[in-house]
XYZ file of C-alpha atoms in Angstrom:
313
model
C -26.625 -3.609 41.716
C -26.098 -0.618 39.965
C -27.259 -0.406 36.189
C -27.076 3.462 34.568
C -31.287 2.840 33.159
C -34.250 5.673 34.617
C -37.099 2.857 35.225
C -36.601 -1.089 34.526
C -40.043 -1.008 32.494
C -38.527 0.703 30.445
C -35.157 0.010 30.296
C -35.946 -1.738 26.833
C -38.185 0.228 25.320
C -36.025 3.405 25.874
C -32.648 1.146 24.274
C -34.981 0.963 21.137
C -35.534 4.261 21.333
C -31.984 6.213 21.773
C -30.435 3.446 19.093
C -33.356 4.293 16.365
C -32.697 8.173 17.408
C -28.848 7.026 16.837
C -29.050 5.748 13.275
C -32.039 6.933 11.382
C -30.337 6.268 7.705
C -30.474 2.296 8.606
C -33.894 1.998 11.057
C -36.784 3.068 12.565
C -38.724 1.852 14.918
C -42.722 1.126 14.669
C -45.234 1.973 16.945
C -46.409 -1.912 18.177
C -43.179 -2.342 20.676
C -40.003 -3.232 20.134
C -39.394 -4.086 16.898
C -37.097 -1.941 14.639
C -37.078 -2.436 10.526
C -35.031 -1.565 7.517
C -35.496 2.753 6.782
C -34.717 2.041 3.404
C -36.862 -1.176 2.796
C -35.122 -3.074 0.052
C -38.011 -4.793 -2.920
C -37.567 -8.134 -4.525
C -35.413 -9.758 -2.455
C -36.211 -12.117 0.518
C -36.660 -10.357 3.472
C -35.377 -11.610 7.271
C -36.542 -11.154 10.336
C -34.909 -12.539 13.421
C -34.338 -11.326 17.597
C -34.344 -12.570 20.882
C -34.507 -11.424 24.407
C -33.042 -8.065 24.867
C -29.514 -7.506 26.914
C -27.376 -8.783 23.676
C -26.972 -5.878 21.946
C -25.299 -4.558 19.986
C -27.732 -7.573 18.535
C -30.402 -7.737 17.004
C -30.992 -4.212 16.050
C -28.468 -3.226 15.004
C -27.400 -5.872 12.891
C -30.816 -4.412 10.032
C -29.918 -3.145 7.435
C -27.868 -3.138 3.676
C -27.097 -7.046 3.578
C -27.804 -8.910 6.859
C -31.689 -7.929 8.219
C -34.713 -6.370 6.976
C -36.159 -6.532 11.044
C -35.319 -6.774 14.751
C -37.782 -7.707 17.655
C -36.263 -7.368 21.211
C -37.836 -8.677 23.601
C -37.978 -8.514 27.825
C -33.689 -9.116 28.784
C -33.002 -12.952 28.213
C -37.063 -12.718 27.318
C -38.710 -13.974 24.320
C -39.876 -11.756 21.818
C -44.110 -12.385 21.643
C -45.701 -13.925 19.230
C -47.311 -10.184 17.836
C -44.402 -8.441 18.054
C -43.452 -11.023 15.542
C -45.160 -10.844 13.403
C -45.498 -7.182 12.487
C -42.289 -6.943 12.278
C -43.149 -9.762 9.290
C -45.842 -7.299 8.217
C -43.438 -4.772 8.203
C -40.359 -5.745 5.283
C -43.272 -9.237 3.520
C -41.886 -8.987 0.339
C -43.542 -11.050 -2.711
C -39.937 -12.827 -2.481
C -41.427 -13.956 1.210
C -39.273 -13.543 4.872
C -36.726 -15.944 6.554
C -37.229 -16.458 10.333
C -34.079 -16.795 11.577
C -34.360 -18.310 15.240
C -32.133 -19.345 18.390
C -33.025 -22.926 19.480
C -35.134 -21.064 22.480
C -38.350 -22.634 23.911
C -39.867 -19.353 24.368
C -38.226 -18.252 20.681
C -38.812 -21.180 18.702
C -42.930 -21.101 20.380
C -43.431 -17.062 19.456
C -41.498 -16.637 15.895
C -43.888 -19.853 14.488
C -46.936 -18.618 16.120
C -46.182 -15.836 14.330
C -45.673 -17.001 10.139
C -48.484 -19.136 11.230
C -50.600 -15.840 11.139
C -49.018 -14.541 8.899
C -48.987 -17.520 5.620
C -52.546 -17.362 6.853
C -52.031 -13.796 5.786
C -50.633 -14.625 2.074
C -46.748 -13.907 3.339
C -44.645 -16.708 2.339
C -42.574 -17.725 5.456
C -39.709 -19.458 6.676
C -37.765 -20.294 8.785
C -33.742 -21.809 10.674
C -33.757 -22.399 13.913
C -29.633 -21.972 15.123
C -28.206 -24.675 17.367
C -25.431 -21.233 18.094
C -26.209 -18.602 20.324
C -23.422 -16.482 18.466
C -26.217 -15.999 15.182
C -24.151 -13.391 13.478
C -22.512 -15.071 10.545
C -25.633 -16.547 9.829
C -27.113 -13.342 10.018
C -24.491 -12.021 7.815
C -24.137 -14.925 5.222
C -28.107 -15.557 5.193
C -28.453 -11.847 4.173
C -25.744 -11.516 1.905
C -27.925 -13.795 -0.406
C -30.747 -12.492 0.041
C -29.716 -10.188 -1.544
C -28.023 -11.572 -4.857
C -32.287 -11.975 -4.918
C -32.464 -15.515 -4.822
C -35.708 -17.926 -3.819
C -36.657 -17.832 -0.410
C -36.105 -21.427 -0.396
C -31.891 -20.678 -1.357
C -31.701 -18.321 0.823
C -33.127 -20.810 4.147
C -30.613 -23.294 2.103
C -27.381 -21.466 3.371
C -28.540 -20.425 6.332
C -28.531 -23.477 7.176
C -25.632 -23.803 5.411
C -23.782 -21.828 8.163
C -25.672 -23.623 11.080
C -24.181 -26.923 10.139
C -20.975 -25.827 9.829
C -20.192 -23.556 13.086
C -19.533 -24.006 16.484
C -19.439 -21.912 19.762
C -18.053 -22.434 22.760
C -17.638 -19.657 25.589
C -16.929 -18.970 29.296
C -16.969 -15.790 32.313
C -14.751 -14.420 35.001
C -18.070 -12.576 35.887
C -21.740 -13.426 35.679
C -24.122 -10.198 34.215
C -27.214 -8.545 36.674
C -30.419 -8.532 34.717
C -32.393 -5.199 35.636
C -35.791 -6.113 36.255
C -33.418 -9.172 38.614
C -31.587 -6.426 40.680
C -28.406 -9.448 41.472
C -25.905 -11.603 39.310
C -27.138 -15.151 37.794
C -24.463 -16.850 39.541
C -21.763 -16.475 41.641
C -18.027 -16.643 41.058
C -15.506 -16.296 43.032
C -12.179 -14.354 42.131
C -10.477 -17.754 41.579
C -13.261 -19.607 39.756
C -14.359 -19.222 35.766
C -17.830 -20.552 34.260
C -16.477 -22.899 31.248
C -19.897 -23.615 28.823
C -21.350 -20.474 28.815
C -24.776 -19.279 27.546
C -25.487 -15.765 26.701
C -28.733 -15.476 28.966
C -26.798 -15.116 31.881
C -27.047 -19.689 32.987
C -24.695 -21.131 34.310
C -22.285 -23.234 31.771
C -21.743 -26.724 31.659
C -18.780 -26.821 34.613
C -17.217 -24.828 36.645
C -12.982 -24.433 37.629
C -10.047 -22.970 38.829
C -9.128 -19.622 37.161
C -6.292 -20.195 33.899
C -3.659 -18.595 31.948
C -5.417 -16.590 28.768
C -3.455 -19.444 26.544
C -4.678 -22.275 28.556
C -8.285 -21.292 28.580
C -8.446 -21.226 24.093
C -7.244 -24.144 24.517
C -9.396 -25.443 26.545
C -12.644 -24.394 24.424
C -10.854 -24.659 21.087
C -9.994 -28.396 22.314
C -14.098 -28.522 22.698
C -14.799 -26.881 18.765
C -12.443 -28.890 17.242
C -13.570 -32.088 18.537
C -16.867 -32.156 17.037
C -17.033 -30.544 13.730
C -13.552 -31.748 11.678
C -11.555 -28.319 11.022
C -8.323 -29.805 9.402
C -7.582 -29.222 5.985
C -10.315 -26.634 5.683
C -10.534 -22.634 5.911
C -12.261 -21.294 8.776
C -13.998 -17.313 9.141
C -12.938 -16.615 13.556
C -15.126 -15.106 15.591
C -14.099 -13.515 18.547
C -17.098 -12.441 20.498
C -17.454 -10.091 23.922
C -19.677 -11.189 26.300
C -19.902 -6.923 27.636
C -18.028 -6.239 29.936
C -14.337 -7.660 28.494
C -11.251 -5.388 27.243
C -10.525 -5.600 23.834
C -6.865 -5.773 24.550
C -7.792 -9.550 26.461
C -9.873 -10.778 23.433
C -7.061 -9.691 21.248
C -4.855 -11.567 23.697
C -7.605 -14.583 22.891
C -6.979 -14.597 19.439
C -2.961 -14.609 19.480
C -2.696 -18.328 20.937
C -6.481 -19.094 19.029
C -4.244 -18.336 15.580
C -0.920 -20.071 16.426
C -3.796 -23.286 17.158
C -4.960 -23.169 14.385
C -2.538 -22.661 12.354
C -1.005 -25.624 14.734
C -3.264 -27.913 13.124
C -3.420 -27.308 9.787
C -6.597 -25.288 9.701
C -6.309 -21.494 7.361
C -8.031 -19.011 8.750
C -9.526 -17.006 6.330
C -10.775 -14.486 8.717
C -10.928 -12.155 11.250
C -12.798 -10.434 13.437
C -12.845 -9.294 17.450
C -15.733 -7.201 19.393
C -18.486 -7.593 20.601
C -21.254 -8.733 18.156
C -23.810 -10.240 20.483
C -23.259 -10.529 24.932
C -24.704 -10.330 27.789
C -24.870 -7.345 29.779
C -22.079 -6.381 31.276
C -21.074 -9.773 31.369
C -17.322 -10.183 30.999
C -15.937 -13.344 29.058
C -15.876 -14.147 25.260
C -16.878 -17.010 23.255
C -14.859 -18.198 20.358
C -17.066 -18.985 16.876
C -15.196 -20.897 14.105
C -17.185 -20.961 10.926
C -15.590 -23.902 8.499
C -16.182 -22.291 5.139
C -16.446 -22.654 1.284
C -16.359 -21.283 -1.937
C -19.752 -20.034 -1.636
C -20.013 -19.336 1.879
C -16.956 -17.428 1.370
C -18.171 -14.597 -1.147
C -20.959 -14.527 0.883
C -19.405 -13.937 3.976
C -17.251 -10.811 2.049
C -19.865 -9.301 0.006
C -21.029 -5.744 0.838
C -22.919 -5.178 4.379
C -24.375 -1.925 5.932
C -25.687 -2.360 9.057
C -25.015 -0.547 12.205
C -23.297 -2.768 13.853
C -21.406 -4.502 10.974
C -20.383 -3.110 7.740
C -18.275 -4.735 4.998
């Protein structure tokens, strides 16, 4: 295993320190662990906090800033942050409007965020939550963050976050796994002529393995699953082609070329497309496709201003 690190024990801490030093105009690191918060805290709005294991950069710290998150909490690589870390993040950004926790649907994340939320509520902080059943939660961060910036209530921000969750679907694949520094070996093995379909963001195997196909055929396979799960016909959508960490932009654009054509053939209108690395799995080589079904409110919030290290609108 080759990694450009100093020690396995310091990977997460040094990564977060480096991020804070690179973007001091956006984020600052708390002393209580790997928690970053907005440098310019804004009062009078609902605060958003999210996070999870490290290894998904630029998520989640890269989305802290105007129009998105107010705090991000990082656990060890692919490991949930502790309740104490999350609690400190909540306290650091809480306003009289309350705090919305955006939680990914993993047992440790749900349990630890809920424990932290209960601790904060005991301190008199208003806390609500949504649980994102989709690995690539960037649309939730963007749209809920934009809603919060308008001064909307905690209930309204929670409702629009849930609307995004209900209207987005993602499917991914990989041709090469990633290696967690502490493990020292890949999470699974693939032959040169194989691909893993239905892959998650933690280096775990997907739903099944099959022979490697051409890019267009892979897109057709993934889109078939997405379009079968939610009715997008006649709708406007936002598209995210998300690289897993080591996939060249060249290949992601080839993927998007096919995605755009297939959606046009099926009468699905693309309102906005995002191509790049938004939610990675260290150095996994692969990609995911996310489709968000839009209405007028979601389009307006998707277009609203965002200014963070990793996302600008």
